[in-house]
Coordinates of N, CA, C and O in Angstrom, one line a residue:
M32 N 113.6 -30.8 370.4 CA 112.3 -30.5 369.8 C 112.4 -29.2 369.0 O 113.0 -28.2 369.5
I33 N 111.8 -29.2 367.8 CA 111.8 -28.0 367.0 C 110.4 -27.6 366.6 O 109.5 -28.5 366.5
I34 N 110.1 -26.4 366.4 CA 108.9 -25.9 365.8 C 109.3 -25.3 364.5 O 110.2 -24.5 364.4
R35 N 108.6 -25.7 363.4 CA 108.9 -25.3 362.1 C 107.6 -25.1 361.3 O 106.5 -25.6 361.7
A36 N 107.8 -24.5 360.1 CA 106.6 -24.3 359.2 C 106.3 -25.7 358.6 O 107.1 -26.6 358.4
I37 N 105.0 -25.8 358.3 CA 104.5 -27.0 357.6 C 105.3 -27.3 356.3 O 105.6 -26.3 355.6
Q38 N 105.5 -28.5 356.0 CA 106.0 -28.9 354.7 C 105.0 -29.8 354.0 O 104.1 -30.4 354.7
P39 N 104.9 -29.9 352.7 CA 103.9 -30.7 352.0 C 103.7 -32.2 352.6 O 102.6 -32.7 352.7
G40 N 104.8 -32.8 353.0 CA 104.7 -34.2 353.5 C 104.2 -34.3 354.9 O 104.0 -35.4 355.4
D41 N 103.9 -33.2 355.6 CA 103.4 -33.2 356.9 C 101.9 -33.4 357.0 O 101.4 -33.6 358.1
R42 N 101.2 -33.2 356.0 CA 99.7 -33.1 356.0 C 99.0 -34.3 356.6 O 98.1 -34.2 357.4
M43 N 99.5 -35.5 356.3 CA 98.8 -36.7 356.8 C 99.1 -36.9 358.3 O 98.2 -37.3 359.1
A44 N 100.3 -36.6 358.7 CA 100.6 -36.6 360.2 C 99.7 -35.6 360.9 O 99.2 -36.0 362.0
I45 N 99.6 -34.5 360.4 CA 98.7 -33.5 361.0 C 97.2 -34.0 361.1 O 96.6 -33.9 362.1
A46 N 96.8 -34.6 360.0 CA 95.4 -35.1 359.9 C 95.2 -36.2 361.0 O 94.2 -36.2 361.7
D47 N 96.2 -37.0 361.2 CA 96.2 -38.1 362.2 C 96.1 -37.5 363.6 O 95.4 -38.0 364.5
I48 N 97.0 -36.5 363.9 CA 97.0 -35.9 365.2 C 95.6 -35.2 365.5 O 95.0 -35.3 366.5
H49 N 95.1 -34.5 364.5 CA 93.8 -33.8 364.6 C 92.7 -34.8 364.9 O 91.9 -34.6 365.8
T50 N 92.7 -35.9 364.1 CA 91.7 -36.9 364.4 C 91.8 -37.5 365.8 O 90.8 -37.5 366.5
L51 N 92.9 -37.9 366.2 CA 93.1 -38.5 367.5 C 92.7 -37.5 368.6 O 92.0 -37.9 369.6
N52 N 93.1 -36.3 368.5 CA 92.7 -35.3 369.5 C 91.2 -35.1 369.6 O 90.6 -35.0 370.7
W53 N 90.5 -35.1 368.5 CA 89.1 -35.0 368.5 C 88.5 -36.2 369.1 O 87.5 -36.1 369.9
Q54 N 89.0 -37.4 368.8 CA 88.5 -38.6 369.3 C 88.6 -38.6 370.9 O 87.8 -39.1 371.6
Q55 N 89.7 -38.1 371.3 CA 90.0 -38.1 372.8 C 89.2 -37.0 373.5 O 88.8 -37.2 374.6
S56 N 89.1 -35.9 372.9 CA 88.5 -34.7 373.6 C 87.0 -34.5 373.4 O 86.4 -33.9 374.3
Y57 N 86.4 -35.0 372.3 CA 85.0 -34.7 372.0 C 84.1 -35.8 372.1 O 83.0 -35.8 371.6
R58 N 84.4 -36.8 372.9 CA 83.6 -38.0 373.0 C 82.2 -37.7 373.5 O 81.2 -38.4 373.2
Y59 N 82.1 -36.7 374.3 CA 80.8 -36.4 374.9 C 80.1 -35.2 374.2 O 78.9 -34.9 374.5
Q60 N 80.7 -34.6 373.2 CA 80.1 -33.6 372.4 C 79.6 -34.0 371.0 O 78.8 -33.4 370.4
M61 N 80.2 -35.1 370.5 CA 79.9 -35.5 369.2 C 79.6 -37.0 369.1 O 80.1 -37.8 370.0
P62 N 78.9 -37.5 368.1 CA 78.6 -38.9 368.0 C 79.8 -39.8 367.9 O 80.7 -39.5 367.1
V63 N 79.9 -40.8 368.8 CA 81.1 -41.7 368.8 C 81.2 -42.4 367.4 O 82.4 -42.5 367.0
D64 N 80.2 -42.8 366.8 CA 80.2 -43.5 365.5 C 80.9 -42.6 364.5 O 81.8 -43.0 363.7
F65 N 80.6 -41.3 364.5 CA 81.2 -40.3 363.6 C 82.7 -40.2 363.9 O 83.5 -40.3 363.0
L66 N 83.0 -40.0 365.2 CA 84.4 -39.9 365.6 C 85.3 -41.1 365.2 O 86.4 -40.9 364.7
D67 N 84.8 -42.3 365.4 CA 85.5 -43.5 365.1 C 85.6 -43.9 363.7 O 86.6 -44.5 363.2
N68 N 84.5 -43.6 362.9 CA 84.4 -44.2 361.6 C 84.5 -43.2 360.5 O 85.1 -43.5 359.4
D69 N 83.9 -42.0 360.6 CA 83.9 -41.1 359.5 C 85.0 -40.0 359.6 O 85.6 -39.6 358.6
L70 N 85.4 -39.6 360.8 CA 86.3 -38.6 361.0 C 87.7 -38.8 360.4 O 88.2 -37.9 359.8
P71 N 88.3 -40.0 360.6 CA 89.7 -40.1 360.1 C 89.8 -39.8 358.6 O 90.7 -39.0 358.2
Q72 N 88.9 -40.3 357.8 CA 88.9 -40.0 356.3 C 88.6 -38.5 356.1 O 89.2 -37.9 355.2
Q73 N 87.6 -38.0 356.8 CA 87.3 -36.6 356.6 C 88.5 -35.7 356.9 O 88.7 -34.7 356.2
M74 N 89.2 -36.0 358.0 CA 90.4 -35.2 358.3 C 91.5 -35.3 357.3 O 92.1 -34.3 356.9
R75 N 91.7 -36.5 356.8 CA 92.7 -36.7 355.7 C 92.4 -35.9 354.5 O 93.2 -35.2 353.9
E76 N 91.1 -35.9 354.1 CA 90.7 -35.2 352.9 C 90.8 -33.7 353.2 O 91.2 -32.9 352.3
Y77 N 90.4 -33.2 354.4 CA 90.5 -31.8 354.7 C 91.9 -31.3 354.6 O 92.2 -30.3 353.9
W78 N 92.9 -32.0 355.3 CA 94.2 -31.5 355.3 C 95.0 -31.7 354.0 O 95.8 -31.0 353.6
Q79 N 94.6 -32.7 353.2 CA 95.1 -32.9 351.9 C 94.7 -31.8 351.0 O 95.5 -31.3 350.2
G80 N 93.5 -31.3 351.1 CA 93.0 -30.3 350.2 C 93.0 -28.9 350.7 O 92.7 -28.0 349.9
R81 N 93.3 -28.7 351.9 CA 93.3 -27.4 352.5 C 94.4 -26.5 351.9 O 95.5 -26.8 351.9
Q82 N 93.9 -25.4 351.3 CA 94.8 -24.4 350.8 C 95.4 -23.6 351.9 O 94.7 -23.1 352.8
I83 N 96.7 -23.4 351.9 CA 97.4 -22.7 352.9 C 98.1 -21.5 352.1 O 99.0 -21.7 351.3
N84 N 97.6 -20.3 352.4 CA 98.1 -19.1 351.7 C 99.4 -18.6 352.4 O 99.7 -19.0 353.5
D85 N 100.1 -17.8 351.7 CA 101.4 -17.3 352.2 C 101.3 -16.6 353.5 O 102.2 -16.6 354.3
D86 N 100.1 -15.9 353.8 CA 100.0 -15.2 355.1 C 99.3 -16.0 356.1 O 99.0 -15.5 357.2
D87 N 98.9 -17.3 355.9 CA 98.4 -18.2 356.9 C 99.7 -18.7 357.6 O 100.8 -18.7 357.1
I88 N 99.4 -19.2 358.8 CA 100.6 -19.7 359.6 C 100.2 -21.1 360.1 O 99.3 -21.3 360.8
V89 N 100.9 -22.1 359.6 CA 100.8 -23.5 360.0 C 102.1 -24.0 360.5 O 103.1 -24.1 359.7
L90 N 102.2 -24.4 361.7 CA 103.5 -24.8 362.4 C 103.3 -26.2 362.9 O 102.2 -26.6 363.3
V91 N 104.4 -27.0 362.8 CA 104.4 -28.3 363.4 C 105.5 -28.3 364.5 O 106.6 -27.6 364.4
A92 N 105.3 -29.1 365.5 CA 106.3 -29.4 366.5 C 106.8 -30.8 366.2 O 106.1 -31.7 366.0
E93 N 108.1 -30.9 366.2 CA 108.8 -32.2 365.8 C 109.8 -32.6 366.9 O 110.5 -31.8 367.4
D94 N 109.7 -33.9 367.2 CA 110.7 -34.4 368.2 C 111.2 -35.7 367.6 O 110.4 -36.6 367.2
N95 N 112.5 -35.8 367.4 CA 113.1 -37.0 366.8 C 112.5 -37.4 365.5 O 112.1 -38.5 365.2
D96 N 112.3 -36.4 364.6 CA 111.8 -36.5 363.3 C 110.3 -37.0 363.3 O 109.8 -37.5 362.2
K97 N 109.6 -36.8 364.4 CA 108.2 -37.2 364.4 C 107.4 -36.0 364.8 O 107.7 -35.3 365.8
I98 N 106.3 -35.8 364.1 CA 105.4 -34.6 364.4 C 104.6 -35.0 365.6 O 103.9 -36.0 365.7
I99 N 104.7 -34.1 366.6 CA 104.0 -34.4 367.9 C 103.0 -33.3 368.2 O 102.3 -33.4 369.3
G100 N 102.8 -32.3 367.4 CA 101.8 -31.3 367.6 C 101.8 -30.3 366.4 O 102.7 -30.3 365.6
F101 N 100.7 -29.5 366.3 CA 100.7 -28.5 365.3 C 99.7 -27.4 365.7 O 98.9 -27.6 366.6
A102 N 99.9 -26.3 365.0 CA 98.9 -25.2 365.2 C 98.7 -24.5 363.8 O 99.7 -24.5 363.0
A103 N 97.5 -24.1 363.6 CA 97.2 -23.5 362.3 C 96.3 -22.2 362.5 O 95.3 -22.3 363.3
A104 N 96.8 -21.1 361.9 CA 96.1 -19.9 362.1 C 95.9 -19.3 360.7 O 96.8 -19.3 359.8
W105 N 94.6 -18.8 360.4 CA 94.3 -18.3 359.1 C 94.3 -16.8 359.2 O 93.8 -16.2 360.1
H106 N 95.0 -16.2 358.2 CA 95.2 -14.7 358.2 C 93.8 -14.0 358.1 O 93.0 -14.3 357.2
A107 N 93.6 -13.1 359.0 CA 92.4 -12.2 359.0 C 92.7 -11.2 360.1 O 93.7 -11.3 360.7
E108 N 91.8 -10.3 360.3 CA 91.9 -9.4 361.5 C 90.6 -9.6 362.3 O 89.6 -9.1 361.8
P109 N 90.6 -10.2 363.4 CA 91.8 -10.8 364.1 C 92.3 -12.0 363.4 O 91.5 -12.7 362.7
L110 N 93.6 -12.4 363.7 CA 94.1 -13.6 363.2 C 93.3 -14.7 363.9 O 92.9 -14.6 365.1
Y111 N 93.0 -15.8 363.1 CA 92.1 -16.8 363.7 C 92.9 -18.1 363.9 O 93.3 -18.7 362.9
L112 N 93.1 -18.5 365.2 CA 93.8 -19.7 365.5 C 92.7 -20.8 365.4 O 91.9 -20.9 366.3
D113 N 92.8 -21.6 364.4 CA 91.8 -22.6 364.1 C 92.1 -23.9 364.7 O 91.2 -24.7 365.1
N114 N 93.4 -24.2 364.9 CA 93.8 -25.5 365.4 C 95.0 -25.4 366.3 O 96.0 -24.7 366.0
L115 N 95.0 -26.1 367.4 CA 96.1 -26.3 368.3 C 96.0 -27.7 368.9 O 95.0 -28.0 369.6
H116 N 96.8 -28.6 368.4 CA 96.7 -30.0 368.9 C 98.1 -30.6 369.2 O 99.0 -30.4 368.4
V117 N 98.2 -31.3 370.3 CA 99.4 -31.9 370.8 C 99.2 -33.3 371.1 O 98.2 -33.6 371.8
V118 N 100.1 -34.2 370.7 CA 100.0 -35.6 371.0 C 99.9 -35.8 372.6 O 100.7 -35.1 373.3
E119 N 99.1 -36.6 373.0 CA 98.8 -36.8 374.5 C 100.1 -36.9 375.3 O 100.2 -36.3 376.4
A120 N 101.0 -37.7 374.9 CA 102.3 -37.9 375.7 C 103.1 -36.6 375.8 O 103.9 -36.6 376.8
F121 N 102.8 -35.6 375.0 CA 103.6 -34.4 375.1 C 102.8 -33.2 375.7 O 103.3 -32.1 375.7
R122 N 101.6 -33.5 376.2 CA 100.8 -32.4 376.8 C 101.3 -32.1 378.2 O 102.0 -32.9 378.8
S123 N 101.0 -30.9 378.6 CA 101.4 -30.4 379.9 C 102.9 -30.2 380.1 O 103.4 -30.2 381.2
H124 N 103.6 -30.0 379.0 CA 105.0 -29.7 379.0 C 105.3 -28.3 378.3 O 106.5 -28.1 378.0
G125 N 104.3 -27.5 378.1 CA 104.5 -26.2 377.5 C 104.5 -26.2 376.0 O 104.7 -25.1 375.4
L126 N 104.3 -27.3 375.3 CA 104.3 -27.3 373.9 C 103.2 -26.5 373.2 O 103.4 -25.7 372.3
G127 N 102.0 -26.6 373.8 CA 100.8 -25.8 373.3 C 101.1 -24.3 373.4 O 100.9 -23.5 372.5
R128 N 101.6 -24.0 374.6 CA 102.0 -22.6 374.9 C 103.1 -22.1 373.8 O 103.0 -21.0 373.3
R129 N 104.1 -22.9 373.6 CA 105.1 -22.5 372.6 C 104.5 -22.3 371.2 O 104.9 -21.4 370.5
L130 N 103.7 -23.3 370.8 CA 103.1 -23.2 369.5 C 102.2 -21.9 369.4 O 102.3 -21.2 368.4
M131 N 101.4 -21.6 370.4 CA 100.6 -20.4 370.4 C 101.4 -19.1 370.3 O 101.1 -18.2 369.6
G132 N 102.5 -19.1 371.1 CA 103.4 -18.0 371.1 C 104.0 -17.7 369.7 O 104.1 -16.6 369.3
E133 N 104.5 -18.8 369.1 CA 105.1 -18.6 367.8 C 104.0 -18.2 366.7 O 104.3 -17.3 365.9
I134 N 102.8 -18.7 366.8 CA 101.7 -18.2 365.9 C 101.5 -16.8 366.2 O 101.4 -16.0 365.2
A135 N 101.4 -16.3 367.4 CA 101.2 -14.9 367.7 C 102.3 -14.0 367.2 O 102.1 -13.0 366.7
K136 N 103.6 -14.5 367.4 CA 104.7 -13.7 367.0 C 104.7 -13.5 365.4 O 104.8 -12.4 364.9
Q137 N 104.4 -14.6 364.7 CA 104.4 -14.5 363.3 C 103.2 -13.7 362.8 O 103.3 -12.9 361.9
G138 N 102.1 -13.8 363.5 CA 100.9 -13.0 363.2 C 101.2 -11.5 363.3 O 100.8 -10.7 362.5
A139 N 101.8 -11.2 364.4 CA 102.2 -9.8 364.7 C 103.1 -9.3 363.6 O 103.0 -8.2 363.1
E140 N 104.1 -10.1 363.2 CA 105.0 -9.7 362.2 C 104.3 -9.5 360.9 O 104.8 -8.7 360.0
N141 N 103.2 -10.2 360.6 CA 102.4 -10.0 359.4 C 101.4 -8.9 359.6 O 100.5 -8.8 358.7
G142 N 101.4 -8.2 360.7 CA 100.6 -7.0 360.8 C 99.3 -7.2 361.6 O 98.5 -6.3 361.7
C143 N 99.0 -8.5 362.1 CA 97.8 -8.7 362.8 C 97.9 -8.1 364.2 O 99.0 -8.1 364.9
K144 N 96.8 -7.5 364.7 CA 96.8 -6.8 365.9 C 96.1 -7.6 367.1 O 96.4 -7.3 368.2
A145 N 95.3 -8.5 366.7 CA 94.5 -9.3 367.6 C 94.5 -10.7 367.2 O 94.8 -11.1 366.0
I146 N 94.0 -11.6 368.1 CA 93.9 -13.0 367.7 C 92.7 -13.6 368.5 O 92.4 -13.2 369.6
D147 N 92.0 -14.5 367.8 CA 90.8 -15.1 368.3 C 90.9 -16.6 368.1 O 91.6 -17.1 367.2
L148 N 90.1 -17.4 368.9 CA 90.0 -18.8 368.6 C 88.6 -19.2 369.2 O 88.0 -18.5 369.9
H149 N 88.2 -20.4 368.9 CA 87.0 -21.1 369.5 C 87.5 -22.3 370.3 O 88.4 -23.0 369.8
V150 N 86.9 -22.6 371.4 CA 87.2 -23.8 372.1 C 85.8 -24.4 372.5 O 84.9 -23.7 372.9
V151 N 85.7 -25.7 372.3 CA 84.5 -26.4 372.7 C 84.3 -26.3 374.2 O 85.2 -26.5 375.0
I152 N 83.1 -25.9 374.5 CA 82.7 -25.8 375.9 C 82.8 -27.2 376.5 O 82.2 -28.2 376.0
G153 N 83.5 -27.3 377.6 CA 83.7 -28.6 378.3 C 85.1 -29.1 378.0 O 85.6 -30.0 378.7
N154 N 85.9 -28.5 377.1 CA 87.3 -28.8 376.9 C 88.1 -28.0 377.9 O 88.7 -27.0 377.6
E155 N 88.0 -28.4 379.2 CA 88.5 -27.6 380.3 C 90.0 -27.4 380.3 O 90.5 -26.3 380.7
R156 N 90.7 -28.4 379.8 CA 92.1 -28.3 379.8 C 92.5 -27.1 378.8 O 93.4 -26.3 379.2
A157 N 91.9 -27.1 377.7 CA 92.2 -26.0 376.7 C 91.7 -24.6 377.2 O 92.4 -23.6 377.1
E158 N 90.5 -24.6 377.8 CA 90.0 -23.4 378.3 C 90.9 -22.8 379.4 O 91.2 -21.6 379.3
K159 N 91.4 -23.6 380.2 CA 92.3 -23.2 381.3 C 93.6 -22.6 380.7 O 94.1 -21.6 381.2
L160 N 94.1 -23.3 379.7 CA 95.4 -22.8 379.1 C 95.1 -21.4 378.5 O 95.9 -20.4 378.7
Y161 N 94.0 -21.2 377.7 CA 93.8 -20.0 377.0 C 93.5 -18.8 378.0 O 94.0 -17.7 377.8
L162 N 92.8 -19.1 379.0 CA 92.5 -18.1 380.0 C 93.8 -17.7 380.8 O 94.1 -16.5 381.1
A163 N 94.6 -18.7 381.1 CA 95.9 -18.4 381.8 C 96.9 -17.6 380.9 O 97.7 -16.8 381.4
L164 N 96.7 -17.7 379.6 CA 97.5 -16.9 378.7 C 96.9 -15.5 378.3 O 97.3 -14.9 377.4
G165 N 95.9 -15.1 379.1 CA 95.3 -13.8 379.0 C 94.2 -13.7 378.0 O 93.7 -12.6 377.8
G166 N 93.7 -14.8 377.5 CA 92.5 -14.8 376.6 C 91.3 -14.4 377.4 O 91.2 -14.7 378.6
V167 N 90.3 -13.8 376.8 CA 89.0 -13.4 377.4 C 87.9 -14.0 376.6 O 87.9 -14.0 375.4
I168 N 86.9 -14.7 377.3 CA 85.8 -15.2 376.7 C 84.9 -14.0 376.2 O 84.5 -13.2 377.0
T169 N 84.7 -13.9 374.9 CA 83.9 -12.8 374.4 C 82.6 -13.2 373.8 O 81.8 -12.3 373.5
A170 N 82.3 -14.5 373.7 CA 81.0 -15.0 373.1 C 80.9 -16.4 373.4 O 81.8 -17.2 373.6
T171 N 79.6 -16.9 373.4 CA 79.3 -18.3 373.4 C 78.5 -18.5 372.1 O 77.5 -17.8 371.9
E172 N 79.0 -19.5 371.3 CA 78.4 -19.7 370.0 C 78.3 -21.2 369.7 O 79.1 -22.0 370.2
D173 N 77.3 -21.6 369.0 CA 77.3 -22.9 368.4 C 78.1 -22.8 367.1 O 77.8 -21.9 366.3
K174 N 79.0 -23.7 366.9 CA 79.9 -23.7 365.8 C 79.9 -25.1 365.2 O 80.0 -26.1 366.0
P175 N 79.8 -25.2 363.9 CA 79.8 -26.6 363.4 C 81.2 -27.2 363.4 O 82.1 -26.6 363.0
L176 N 81.2 -28.4 363.9 CA 82.4 -29.3 363.7 C 82.0 -30.4 362.8 O 81.2 -31.2 363.2
S177 N 82.6 -30.4 361.6 CA 82.2 -31.4 360.6 C 80.7 -31.5 360.4 O 80.2 -32.6 360.3
G178 N 80.0 -30.4 360.4 CA 78.6 -30.3 360.2 C 77.7 -30.6 361.4 O 76.5 -30.6 361.4
I179 N 78.4 -30.8 362.6 CA 77.6 -31.0 363.8 C 77.8 -29.8 364.7 O 78.9 -29.3 365.0
A180 N 76.6 -29.2 365.1 CA 76.7 -27.9 365.9 C 77.1 -28.3 367.3 O 76.5 -29.1 368.0
V181 N 78.2 -27.6 367.8 CA 78.7 -27.9 369.1 C 78.9 -26.5 369.8 O 79.5 -25.6 369.2
P182 N 78.5 -26.4 371.0 CA 78.7 -25.1 371.7 C 80.2 -24.8 372.0 O 80.9 -25.6 372.4
H183 N 80.5 -23.5 371.7 CA 81.9 -23.1 371.8 C 82.0 -21.7 372.6 O 81.0 -21.0 372.6
Y184 N 83.1 -21.5 373.2 CA 83.4 -20.1 373.6 C 84.3 -19.5 372.5 O 85.2 -20.2 372.0
R185 N 84.1 -18.3 372.3 CA 85.1 -17.5 371.5 C 86.0 -16.9 372.5 O 85.5 -16.2 373.4
I186 N 87.3 -17.1 372.4 CA 88.3 -16.5 373.3 C 89.1 -15.6 372.4 O 89.6 -15.9 371.3
S187 N 89.3 -14.4 373.0 CA 90.0 -13.3 372.2 C 91.1 -12.7 373.0 O 91.1 -12.6 374.2
W188 N 92.1 -12.3 372.2 CA 93.2 -11.4 372.7 C 93.1 -10.2 371.9 O 93.6 -10.2 370.7
P189 N 92.4 -9.1 372.4 CA 92.3 -7.9 371.5 C 93.6 -7.3 371.2 O 93.7 -6.5 370.2
D190 N 94.7 -7.5 372.0 CA 96.0 -7.1 371.7 C 96.9 -8.3 371.6 O 97.2 -8.9 372.6
I191 N 97.3 -8.7 370.4 CA 98.1 -9.9 370.2 C 99.4 -9.9 371.0 O 99.9 -10.9 371.4
R192 N 99.9 -8.7 371.4 CA 101.1 -8.6 372.2 C 100.9 -9.2 373.6 O 101.9 -9.7 374.2
T193 N 99.7 -9.2 374.1 CA 99.4 -9.9 375.4 C 99.7 -11.4 375.3 O 100.4 -11.9 376.2
L194 N 99.3 -12.0 374.3 CA 99.6 -13.5 374.1 C 101.1 -13.7 373.9 O 101.6 -14.6 374.5
I195 N 101.7 -12.8 373.2 CA 103.2 -13.0 373.0 C 103.9 -12.9 374.3 O 104.7 -13.7 374.7
A196 N 103.5 -11.9 375.1 CA 104.1 -11.7 376.4 C 103.9 -12.9 377.4 O 104.8 -13.3 378.1
K197 N 102.6 -13.4 377.4 CA 102.3 -14.5 378.3 C 103.0 -15.8 377.9 O 103.3 -16.6 378.7
T198 N 103.3 -15.9 376.6 CA 103.9 -17.2 376.1 C 105.4 -17.1 376.2 O 106.1 -18.2 376.1
T199 N 106.0 -15.9 376.4 CA 107.4 -15.8 376.5 C 107.9 -15.6 377.9 O 109.1 -15.7 378.2
A200 N 106.9 -15.3 378.8 CA 107.3 -15.1 380.2 C 107.8 -16.4 380.9 O 107.2 -17.4 380.6
K201 N 108.8 -16.3 381.7 CA 109.3 -17.5 382.4 C 108.7 -17.6 383.7 O 108.4 -16.7 384.4

C-alpha cells in the first residue's frame, strides 16, 4: 500500500469513495433521497472542478493500483482537513491515521502550526479516532453539507506536532 499525491486521473475515484462514505455514514443526518440520487453527480462535479493549489494537500492511498482512501487539506492557518475517507474494507487498519499523519507532516513542512477539521456529530467512529489522536473539541457548529445544515464538532490540534507525534507513535 502506498500513499501519494493526487494525480489528475484520480478525481473520479475520489468522488466515488467520498460519495459511498457519505451514503454509509450520514444516513441518519441527511435525506436518503439526496444521498442516493443527487449526491453521486454532485460529488463528481465537485471533484472534477475543485481547484487544488500548490499549498493544498490531497493524498490518496493506493493498494494494488486501486485507490482505497484519500485525505484533502486546504492551506490556511490552521490547516483545514476537509476530507478523510477510507473504503470500508480497509477501515480499522490504521490507514486513516496514516493519511492524517502525512497531511500533518506536509502541512508542518509548509509552515502550518495548527490543524482543524469538522466531524458530523454522531459519526462516532471518526470522533473516536480524532480524539485518540489528541484532537480537542473546540466548538459545536451547524455546517452545510451540500446545502443541508448538519451539526458538527470542530476538532482542533492547536499544535500540529501533537498530531504528527500521535500518528507516528507505535
